[in-house]
PDB file of C-alpha atoms in Angstrom:
ATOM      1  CA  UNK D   1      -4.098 -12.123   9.448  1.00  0.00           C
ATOM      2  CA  UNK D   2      -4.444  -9.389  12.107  1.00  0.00           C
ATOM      3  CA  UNK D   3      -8.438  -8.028  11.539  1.00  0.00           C
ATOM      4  CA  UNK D   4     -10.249  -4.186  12.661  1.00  0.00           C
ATOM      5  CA  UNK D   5     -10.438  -5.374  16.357  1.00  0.00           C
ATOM      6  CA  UNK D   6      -6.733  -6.243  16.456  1.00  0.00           C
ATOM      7  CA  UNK D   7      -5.608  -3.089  15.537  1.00  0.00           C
ATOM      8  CA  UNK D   8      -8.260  -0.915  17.557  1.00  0.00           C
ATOM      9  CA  UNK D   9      -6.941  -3.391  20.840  1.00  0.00           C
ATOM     10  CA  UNK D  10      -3.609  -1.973  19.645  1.00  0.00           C
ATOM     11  CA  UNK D  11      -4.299   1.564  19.789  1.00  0.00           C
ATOM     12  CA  UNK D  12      -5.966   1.361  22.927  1.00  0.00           C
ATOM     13  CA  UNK D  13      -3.488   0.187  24.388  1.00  0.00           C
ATOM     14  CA  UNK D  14      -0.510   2.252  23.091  1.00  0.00           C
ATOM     15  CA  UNK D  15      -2.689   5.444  21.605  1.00  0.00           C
ATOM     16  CA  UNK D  16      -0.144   5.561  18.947  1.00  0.00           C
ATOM     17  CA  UNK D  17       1.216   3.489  15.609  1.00  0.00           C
ATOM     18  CA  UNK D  18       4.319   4.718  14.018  1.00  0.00           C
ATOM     19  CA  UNK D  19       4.693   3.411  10.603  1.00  0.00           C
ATOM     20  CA  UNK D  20       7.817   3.148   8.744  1.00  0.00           C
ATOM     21  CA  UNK D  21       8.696   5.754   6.443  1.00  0.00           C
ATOM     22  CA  UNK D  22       9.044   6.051   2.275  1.00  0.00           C
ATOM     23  CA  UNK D  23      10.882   2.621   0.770  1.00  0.00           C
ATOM     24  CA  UNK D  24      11.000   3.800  -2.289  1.00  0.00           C
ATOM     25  CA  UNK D  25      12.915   7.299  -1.278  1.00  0.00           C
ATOM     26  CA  UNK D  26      15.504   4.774   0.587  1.00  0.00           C
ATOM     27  CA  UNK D  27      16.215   2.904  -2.179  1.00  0.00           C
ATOM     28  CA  UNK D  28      16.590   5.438  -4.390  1.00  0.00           C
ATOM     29  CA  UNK D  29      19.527   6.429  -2.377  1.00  0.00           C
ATOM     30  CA  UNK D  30      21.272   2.921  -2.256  1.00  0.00           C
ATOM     31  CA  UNK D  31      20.845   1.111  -5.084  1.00  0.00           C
ATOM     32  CA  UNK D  32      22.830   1.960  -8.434  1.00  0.00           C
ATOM     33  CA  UNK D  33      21.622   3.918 -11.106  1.00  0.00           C
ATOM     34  CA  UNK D  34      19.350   2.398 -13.915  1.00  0.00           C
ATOM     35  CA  UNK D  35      17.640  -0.117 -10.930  1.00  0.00           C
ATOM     36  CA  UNK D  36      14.001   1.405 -12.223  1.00  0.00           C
ATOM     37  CA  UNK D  37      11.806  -1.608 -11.041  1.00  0.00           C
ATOM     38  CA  UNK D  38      12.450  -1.203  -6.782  1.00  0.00           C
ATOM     39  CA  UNK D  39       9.431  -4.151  -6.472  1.00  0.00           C
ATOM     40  CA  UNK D  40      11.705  -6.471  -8.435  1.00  0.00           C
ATOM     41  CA  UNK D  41      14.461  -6.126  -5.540  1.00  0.00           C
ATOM     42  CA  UNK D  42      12.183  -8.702  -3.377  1.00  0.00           C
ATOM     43  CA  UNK D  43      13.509 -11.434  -5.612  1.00  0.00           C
ATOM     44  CA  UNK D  44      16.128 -10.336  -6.969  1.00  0.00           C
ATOM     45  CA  UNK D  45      17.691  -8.490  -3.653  1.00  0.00           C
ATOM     46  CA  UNK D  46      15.820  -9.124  -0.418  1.00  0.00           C
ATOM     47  CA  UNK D  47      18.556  -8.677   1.457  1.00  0.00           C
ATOM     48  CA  UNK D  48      18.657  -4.764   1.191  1.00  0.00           C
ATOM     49  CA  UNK D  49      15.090  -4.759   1.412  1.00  0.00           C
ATOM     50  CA  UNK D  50      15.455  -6.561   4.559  1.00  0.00           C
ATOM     51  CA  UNK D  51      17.942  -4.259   5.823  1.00  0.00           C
ATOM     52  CA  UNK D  52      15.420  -1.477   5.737  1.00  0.00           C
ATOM     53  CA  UNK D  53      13.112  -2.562   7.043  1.00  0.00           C
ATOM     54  CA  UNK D  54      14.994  -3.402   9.884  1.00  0.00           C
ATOM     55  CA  UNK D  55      16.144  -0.106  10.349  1.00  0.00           C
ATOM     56  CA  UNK D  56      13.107   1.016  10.568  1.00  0.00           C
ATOM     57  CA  UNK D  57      11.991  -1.246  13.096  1.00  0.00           C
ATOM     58  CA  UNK D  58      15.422  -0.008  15.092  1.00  0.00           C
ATOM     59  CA  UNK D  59      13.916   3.244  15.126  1.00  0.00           C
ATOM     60  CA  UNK D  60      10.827   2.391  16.797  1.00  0.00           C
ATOM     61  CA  UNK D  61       7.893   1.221  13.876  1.00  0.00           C
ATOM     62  CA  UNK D  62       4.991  -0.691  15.092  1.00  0.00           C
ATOM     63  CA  UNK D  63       3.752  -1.555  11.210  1.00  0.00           C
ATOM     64  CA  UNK D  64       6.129  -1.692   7.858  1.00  0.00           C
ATOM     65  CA  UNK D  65       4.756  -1.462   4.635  1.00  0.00           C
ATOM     66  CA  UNK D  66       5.140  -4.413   2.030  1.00  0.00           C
ATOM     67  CA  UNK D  67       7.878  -3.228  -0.926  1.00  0.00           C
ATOM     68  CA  UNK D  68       5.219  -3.876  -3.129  1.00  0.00           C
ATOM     69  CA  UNK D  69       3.857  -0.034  -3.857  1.00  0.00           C
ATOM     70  CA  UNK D  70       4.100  -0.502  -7.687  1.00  0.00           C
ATOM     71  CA  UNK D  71       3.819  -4.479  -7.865  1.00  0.00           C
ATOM     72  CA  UNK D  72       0.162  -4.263  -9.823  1.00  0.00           C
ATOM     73  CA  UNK D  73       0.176  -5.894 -13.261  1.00  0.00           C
ATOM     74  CA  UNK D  74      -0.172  -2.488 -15.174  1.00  0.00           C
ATOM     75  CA  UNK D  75       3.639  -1.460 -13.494  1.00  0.00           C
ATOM     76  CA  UNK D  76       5.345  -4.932 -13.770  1.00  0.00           C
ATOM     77  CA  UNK D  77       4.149  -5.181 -17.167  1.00  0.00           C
ATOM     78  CA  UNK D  78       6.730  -2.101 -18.061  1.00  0.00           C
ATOM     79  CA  UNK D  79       9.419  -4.618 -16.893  1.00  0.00           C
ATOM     80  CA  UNK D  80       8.435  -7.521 -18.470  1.00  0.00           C
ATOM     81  CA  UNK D  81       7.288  -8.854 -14.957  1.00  0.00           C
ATOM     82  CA  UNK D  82       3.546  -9.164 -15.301  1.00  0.00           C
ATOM     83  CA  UNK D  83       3.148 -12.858 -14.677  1.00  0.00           C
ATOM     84  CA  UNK D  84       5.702 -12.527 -11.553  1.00  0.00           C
ATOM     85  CA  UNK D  85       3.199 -10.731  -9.365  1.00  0.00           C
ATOM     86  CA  UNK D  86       2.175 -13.404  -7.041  1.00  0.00           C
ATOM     87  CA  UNK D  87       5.861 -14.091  -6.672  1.00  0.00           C
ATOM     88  CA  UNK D  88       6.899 -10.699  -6.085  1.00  0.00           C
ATOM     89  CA  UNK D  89       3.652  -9.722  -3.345  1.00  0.00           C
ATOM     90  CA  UNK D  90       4.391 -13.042  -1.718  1.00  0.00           C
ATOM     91  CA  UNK D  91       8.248 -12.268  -1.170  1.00  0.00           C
ATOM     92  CA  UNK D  92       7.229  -8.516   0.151  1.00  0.00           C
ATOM     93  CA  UNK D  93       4.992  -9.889   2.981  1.00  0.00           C
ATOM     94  CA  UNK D  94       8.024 -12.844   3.723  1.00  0.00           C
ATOM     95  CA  UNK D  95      10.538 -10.097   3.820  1.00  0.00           C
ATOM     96  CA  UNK D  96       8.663  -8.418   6.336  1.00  0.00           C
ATOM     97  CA  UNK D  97       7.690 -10.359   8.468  1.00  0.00           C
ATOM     98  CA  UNK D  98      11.007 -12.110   8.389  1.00  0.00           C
ATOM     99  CA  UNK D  99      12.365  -8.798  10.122  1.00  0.00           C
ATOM    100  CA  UNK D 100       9.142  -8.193  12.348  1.00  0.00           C
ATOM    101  CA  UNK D 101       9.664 -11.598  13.766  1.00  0.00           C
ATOM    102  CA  UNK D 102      13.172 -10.732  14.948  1.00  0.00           C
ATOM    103  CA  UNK D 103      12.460  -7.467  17.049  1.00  0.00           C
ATOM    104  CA  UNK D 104      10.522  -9.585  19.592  1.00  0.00           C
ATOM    105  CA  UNK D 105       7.320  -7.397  19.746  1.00  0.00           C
ATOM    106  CA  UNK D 106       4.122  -7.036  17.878  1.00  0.00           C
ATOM    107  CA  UNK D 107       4.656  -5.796  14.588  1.00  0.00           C
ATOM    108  CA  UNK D 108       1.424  -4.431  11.821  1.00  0.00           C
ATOM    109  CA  UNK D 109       2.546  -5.970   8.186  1.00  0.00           C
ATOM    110  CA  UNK D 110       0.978  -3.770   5.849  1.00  0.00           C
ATOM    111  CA  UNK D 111       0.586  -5.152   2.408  1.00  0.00           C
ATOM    112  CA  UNK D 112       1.224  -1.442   0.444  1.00  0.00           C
ATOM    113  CA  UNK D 113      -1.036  -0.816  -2.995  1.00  0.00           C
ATOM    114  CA  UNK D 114      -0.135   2.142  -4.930  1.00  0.00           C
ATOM    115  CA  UNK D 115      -1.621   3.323  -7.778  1.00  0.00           C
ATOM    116  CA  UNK D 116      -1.947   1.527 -10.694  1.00  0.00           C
ATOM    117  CA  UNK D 117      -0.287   3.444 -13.277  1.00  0.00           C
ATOM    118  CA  UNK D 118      -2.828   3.773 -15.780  1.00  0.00           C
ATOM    119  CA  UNK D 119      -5.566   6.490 -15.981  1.00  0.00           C
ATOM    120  CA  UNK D 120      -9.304   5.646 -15.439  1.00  0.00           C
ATOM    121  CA  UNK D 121     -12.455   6.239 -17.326  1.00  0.00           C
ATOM    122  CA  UNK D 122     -13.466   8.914 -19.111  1.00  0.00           C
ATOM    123  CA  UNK D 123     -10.041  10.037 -18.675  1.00  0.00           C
ATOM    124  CA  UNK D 124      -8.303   6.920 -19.822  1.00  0.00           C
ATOM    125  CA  UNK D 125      -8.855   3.564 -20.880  1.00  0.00           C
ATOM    126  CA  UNK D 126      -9.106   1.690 -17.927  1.00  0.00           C
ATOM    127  CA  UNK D 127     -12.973   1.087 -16.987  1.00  0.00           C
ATOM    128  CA  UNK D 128     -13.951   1.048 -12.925  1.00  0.00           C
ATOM    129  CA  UNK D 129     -14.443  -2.476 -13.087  1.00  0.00           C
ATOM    130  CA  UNK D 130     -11.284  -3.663 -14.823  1.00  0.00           C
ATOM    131  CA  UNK D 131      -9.463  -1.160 -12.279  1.00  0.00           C
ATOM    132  CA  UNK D 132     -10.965  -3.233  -9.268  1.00  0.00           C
ATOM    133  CA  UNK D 133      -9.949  -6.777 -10.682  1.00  0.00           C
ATOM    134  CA  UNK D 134      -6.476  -5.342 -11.159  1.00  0.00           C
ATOM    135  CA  UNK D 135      -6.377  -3.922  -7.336  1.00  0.00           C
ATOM    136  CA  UNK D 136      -7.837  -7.389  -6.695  1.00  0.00           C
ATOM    137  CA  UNK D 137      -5.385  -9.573  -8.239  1.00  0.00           C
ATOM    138  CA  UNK D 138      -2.370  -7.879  -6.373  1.00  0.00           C
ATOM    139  CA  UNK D 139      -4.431  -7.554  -2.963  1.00  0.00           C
ATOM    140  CA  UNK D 140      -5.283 -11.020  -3.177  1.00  0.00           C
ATOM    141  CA  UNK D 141      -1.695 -11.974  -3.298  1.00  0.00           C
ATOM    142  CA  UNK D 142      -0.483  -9.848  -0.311  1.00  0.00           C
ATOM    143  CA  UNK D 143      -3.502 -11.045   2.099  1.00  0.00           C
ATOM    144  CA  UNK D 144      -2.605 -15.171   0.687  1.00  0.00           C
ATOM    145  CA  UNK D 145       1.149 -14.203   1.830  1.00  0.00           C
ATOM    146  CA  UNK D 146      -0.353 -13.068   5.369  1.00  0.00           C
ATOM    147  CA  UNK D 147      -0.369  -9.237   5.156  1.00  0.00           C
ATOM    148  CA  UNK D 148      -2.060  -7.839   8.716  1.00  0.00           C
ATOM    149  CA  UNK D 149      -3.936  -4.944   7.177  1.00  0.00           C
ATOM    150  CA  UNK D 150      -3.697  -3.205   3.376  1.00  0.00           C
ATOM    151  CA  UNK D 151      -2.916   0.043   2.610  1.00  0.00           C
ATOM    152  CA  UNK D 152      -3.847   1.673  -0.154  1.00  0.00           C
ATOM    153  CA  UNK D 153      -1.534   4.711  -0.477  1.00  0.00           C
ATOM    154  CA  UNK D 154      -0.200   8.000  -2.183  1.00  0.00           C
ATOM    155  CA  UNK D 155      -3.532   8.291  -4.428  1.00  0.00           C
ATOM    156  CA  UNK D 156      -4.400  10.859  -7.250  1.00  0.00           C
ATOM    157  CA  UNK D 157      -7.962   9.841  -8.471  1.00  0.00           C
ATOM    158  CA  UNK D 158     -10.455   9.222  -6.035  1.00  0.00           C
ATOM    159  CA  UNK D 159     -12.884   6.765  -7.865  1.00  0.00           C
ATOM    160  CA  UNK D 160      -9.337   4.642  -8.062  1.00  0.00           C
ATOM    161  CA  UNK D 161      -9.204   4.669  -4.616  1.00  0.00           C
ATOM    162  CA  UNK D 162     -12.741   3.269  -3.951  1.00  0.00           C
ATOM    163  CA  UNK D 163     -12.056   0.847  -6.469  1.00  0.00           C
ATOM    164  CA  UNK D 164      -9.058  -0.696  -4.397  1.00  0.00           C
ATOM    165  CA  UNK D 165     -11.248  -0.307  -1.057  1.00  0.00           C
ATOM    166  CA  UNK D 166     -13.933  -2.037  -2.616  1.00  0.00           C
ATOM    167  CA  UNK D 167     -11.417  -4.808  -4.066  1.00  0.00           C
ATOM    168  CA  UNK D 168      -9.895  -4.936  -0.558  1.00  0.00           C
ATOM    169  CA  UNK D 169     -12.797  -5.642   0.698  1.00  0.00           C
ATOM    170  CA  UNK D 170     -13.896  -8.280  -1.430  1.00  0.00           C
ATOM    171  CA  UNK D 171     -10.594 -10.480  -1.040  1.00  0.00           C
ATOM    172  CA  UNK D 172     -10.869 -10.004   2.885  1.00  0.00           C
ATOM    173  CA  UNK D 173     -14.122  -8.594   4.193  1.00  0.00           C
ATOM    174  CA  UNK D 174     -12.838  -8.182   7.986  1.00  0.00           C
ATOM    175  CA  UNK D 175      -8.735  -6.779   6.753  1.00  0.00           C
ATOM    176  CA  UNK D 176      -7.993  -3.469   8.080  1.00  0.00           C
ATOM    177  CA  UNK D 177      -8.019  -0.833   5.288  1.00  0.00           C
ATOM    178  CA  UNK D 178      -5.400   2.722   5.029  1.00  0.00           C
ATOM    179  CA  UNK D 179      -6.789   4.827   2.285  1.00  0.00           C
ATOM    180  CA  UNK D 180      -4.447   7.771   1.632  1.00  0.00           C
ATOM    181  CA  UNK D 181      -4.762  10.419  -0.738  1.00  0.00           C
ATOM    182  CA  UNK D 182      -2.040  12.970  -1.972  1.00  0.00           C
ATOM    183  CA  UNK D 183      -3.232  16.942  -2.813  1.00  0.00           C
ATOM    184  CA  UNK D 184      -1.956  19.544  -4.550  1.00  0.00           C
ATOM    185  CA  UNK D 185      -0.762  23.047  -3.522  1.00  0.00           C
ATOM    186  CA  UNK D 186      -4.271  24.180  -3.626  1.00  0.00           C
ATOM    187  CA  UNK D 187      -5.380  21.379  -1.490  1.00  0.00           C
ATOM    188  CA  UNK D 188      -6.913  19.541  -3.719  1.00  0.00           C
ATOM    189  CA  UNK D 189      -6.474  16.264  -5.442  1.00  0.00           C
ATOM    190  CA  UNK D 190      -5.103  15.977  -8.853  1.00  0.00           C
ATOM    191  CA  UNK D 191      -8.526  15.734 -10.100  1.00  0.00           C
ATOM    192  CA  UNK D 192     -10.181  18.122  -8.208  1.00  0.00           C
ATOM    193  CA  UNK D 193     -11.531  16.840  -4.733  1.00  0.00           C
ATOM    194  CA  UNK D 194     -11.374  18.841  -1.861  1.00  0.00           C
ATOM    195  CA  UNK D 195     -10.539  16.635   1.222  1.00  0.00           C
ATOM    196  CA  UNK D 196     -14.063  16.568   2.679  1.00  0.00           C
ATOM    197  CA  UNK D 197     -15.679  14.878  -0.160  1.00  0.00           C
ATOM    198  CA  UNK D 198     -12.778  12.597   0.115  1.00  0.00           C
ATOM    199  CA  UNK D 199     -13.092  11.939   3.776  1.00  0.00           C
ATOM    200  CA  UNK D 200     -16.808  11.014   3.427  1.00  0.00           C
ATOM    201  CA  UNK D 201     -16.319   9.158   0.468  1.00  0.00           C
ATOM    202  CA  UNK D 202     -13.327   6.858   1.247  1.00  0.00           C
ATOM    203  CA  UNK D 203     -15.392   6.249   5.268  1.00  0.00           C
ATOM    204  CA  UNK D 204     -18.431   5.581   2.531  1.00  0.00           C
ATOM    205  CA  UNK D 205     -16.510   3.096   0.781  1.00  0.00           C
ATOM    206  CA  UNK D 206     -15.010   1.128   3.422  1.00  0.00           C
ATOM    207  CA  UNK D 207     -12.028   2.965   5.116  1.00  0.00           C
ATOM    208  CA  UNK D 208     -10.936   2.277   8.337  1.00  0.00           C
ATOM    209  CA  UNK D 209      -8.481   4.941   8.814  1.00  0.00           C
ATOM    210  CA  UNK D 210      -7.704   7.802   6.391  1.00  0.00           C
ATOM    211  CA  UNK D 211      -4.671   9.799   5.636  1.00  0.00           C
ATOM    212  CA  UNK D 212      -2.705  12.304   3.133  1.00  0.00           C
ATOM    213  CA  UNK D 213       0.657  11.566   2.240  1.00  0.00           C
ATOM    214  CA  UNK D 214       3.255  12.824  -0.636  1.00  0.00           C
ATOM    215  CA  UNK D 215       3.138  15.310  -3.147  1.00  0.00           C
ATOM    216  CA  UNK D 216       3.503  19.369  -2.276  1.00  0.00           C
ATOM    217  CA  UNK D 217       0.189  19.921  -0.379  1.00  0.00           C
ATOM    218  CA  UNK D 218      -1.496  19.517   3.275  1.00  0.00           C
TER     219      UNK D 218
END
């Protein structure tokens, strides 16, 4: 497991990272219609997940990002799946690194967490607490399976996102954390948070590097 002064030697040294891109947007295009559970392909097709990332790393990435973006117990529950998420984490982080190890240079495996598919307190049912063990239990499984760094990505609500920091940084105190937050048109969150409160408040929480990604804003 790679930890902060790894990947701060790594930027040093080549000033830049390039991640992969969207996993889910790939698949979308090559799988056949009605595959609605993309996290399930580590088992049940790792060979096209593979094949990604592979291309990917053809195209010059320095870090790929787990398939694993919806493989939280709230999501797999949906497909009956719940009690496979150990299995399914696990074979993300293999398929990775199965392709990193094969380009013959050093290669970030980020163990991806997306949000967990359920609203939080007040304006759902899932308390702050619960939401952490959840982030937990799936973060848990990717660091066990030997993910580099975590990234926590693509993020509506920012009290969920300190909950998976803070999770994150329970299972591994010394793991590199991505926090990433998607905003609106009028550059804001979903909920309402302009980016500086966001900033300060995912750096507050634990964040080692910060981003915005998806949806129609900034």
């Amino acid at each position: 497991m790679t930890d902060l002064n790894d990947l701060k030697k790594f930027i040093n040294n080549h000033r830049v990272i390039f991640s992969d891109g969207a996993m889910g947007t790939v698949l979308s295009q090559r799988v056949p219609p009605g595959v609605n559970c993309f996290e399930c392909l580590n088992l049940s097709n790792p060979g096209i997940i593979e094949t990604i990332h592979n291309e990917y790393l053809e195209a010059g990435s320095d870090m790929l990002q787990t398939n694993t973006f919806g493989a939280n117990r709230f999501k797999l529950a949906r497909h009956g799946l719940e009690n496979s998420l150990e299995k399914i984490n696990r074979a993300g982080v293999e398929i990775a690194r199965s392709a990193a190890e094969k380009i013959g240079r050093k290669v970030f495996i980020a163990g991806d967490v997306g949000p967990l598919g359920a609203r939080l307190a007040p304006f759902g049912r899932v308390q702050l607490l619960e939401a952490r063990e959840f982030f937990a239990e799936q973060i848990t499984a990717l660091v066990n399976a030997g993910a580099d760094l975590v990234i926590i990505e693509t993020m509506t609500d920012l009290f969920e996102t300190i909950e998976a920091i803070t999770a994150a940084r329970q299972v591994a105190p010394t793991i590199p954390i991505i926090a990433s937050m998607t905003y609106t048109r009028d550059n804001r969150t979903l909920l309402g948070d302009p980016p500086v409160k966001v900033a300060l408040a995912l750096k507050e929480a634990g964040a080692d590097v910060i981003g915005v990604n998806c949806s129609g804003g900034p």
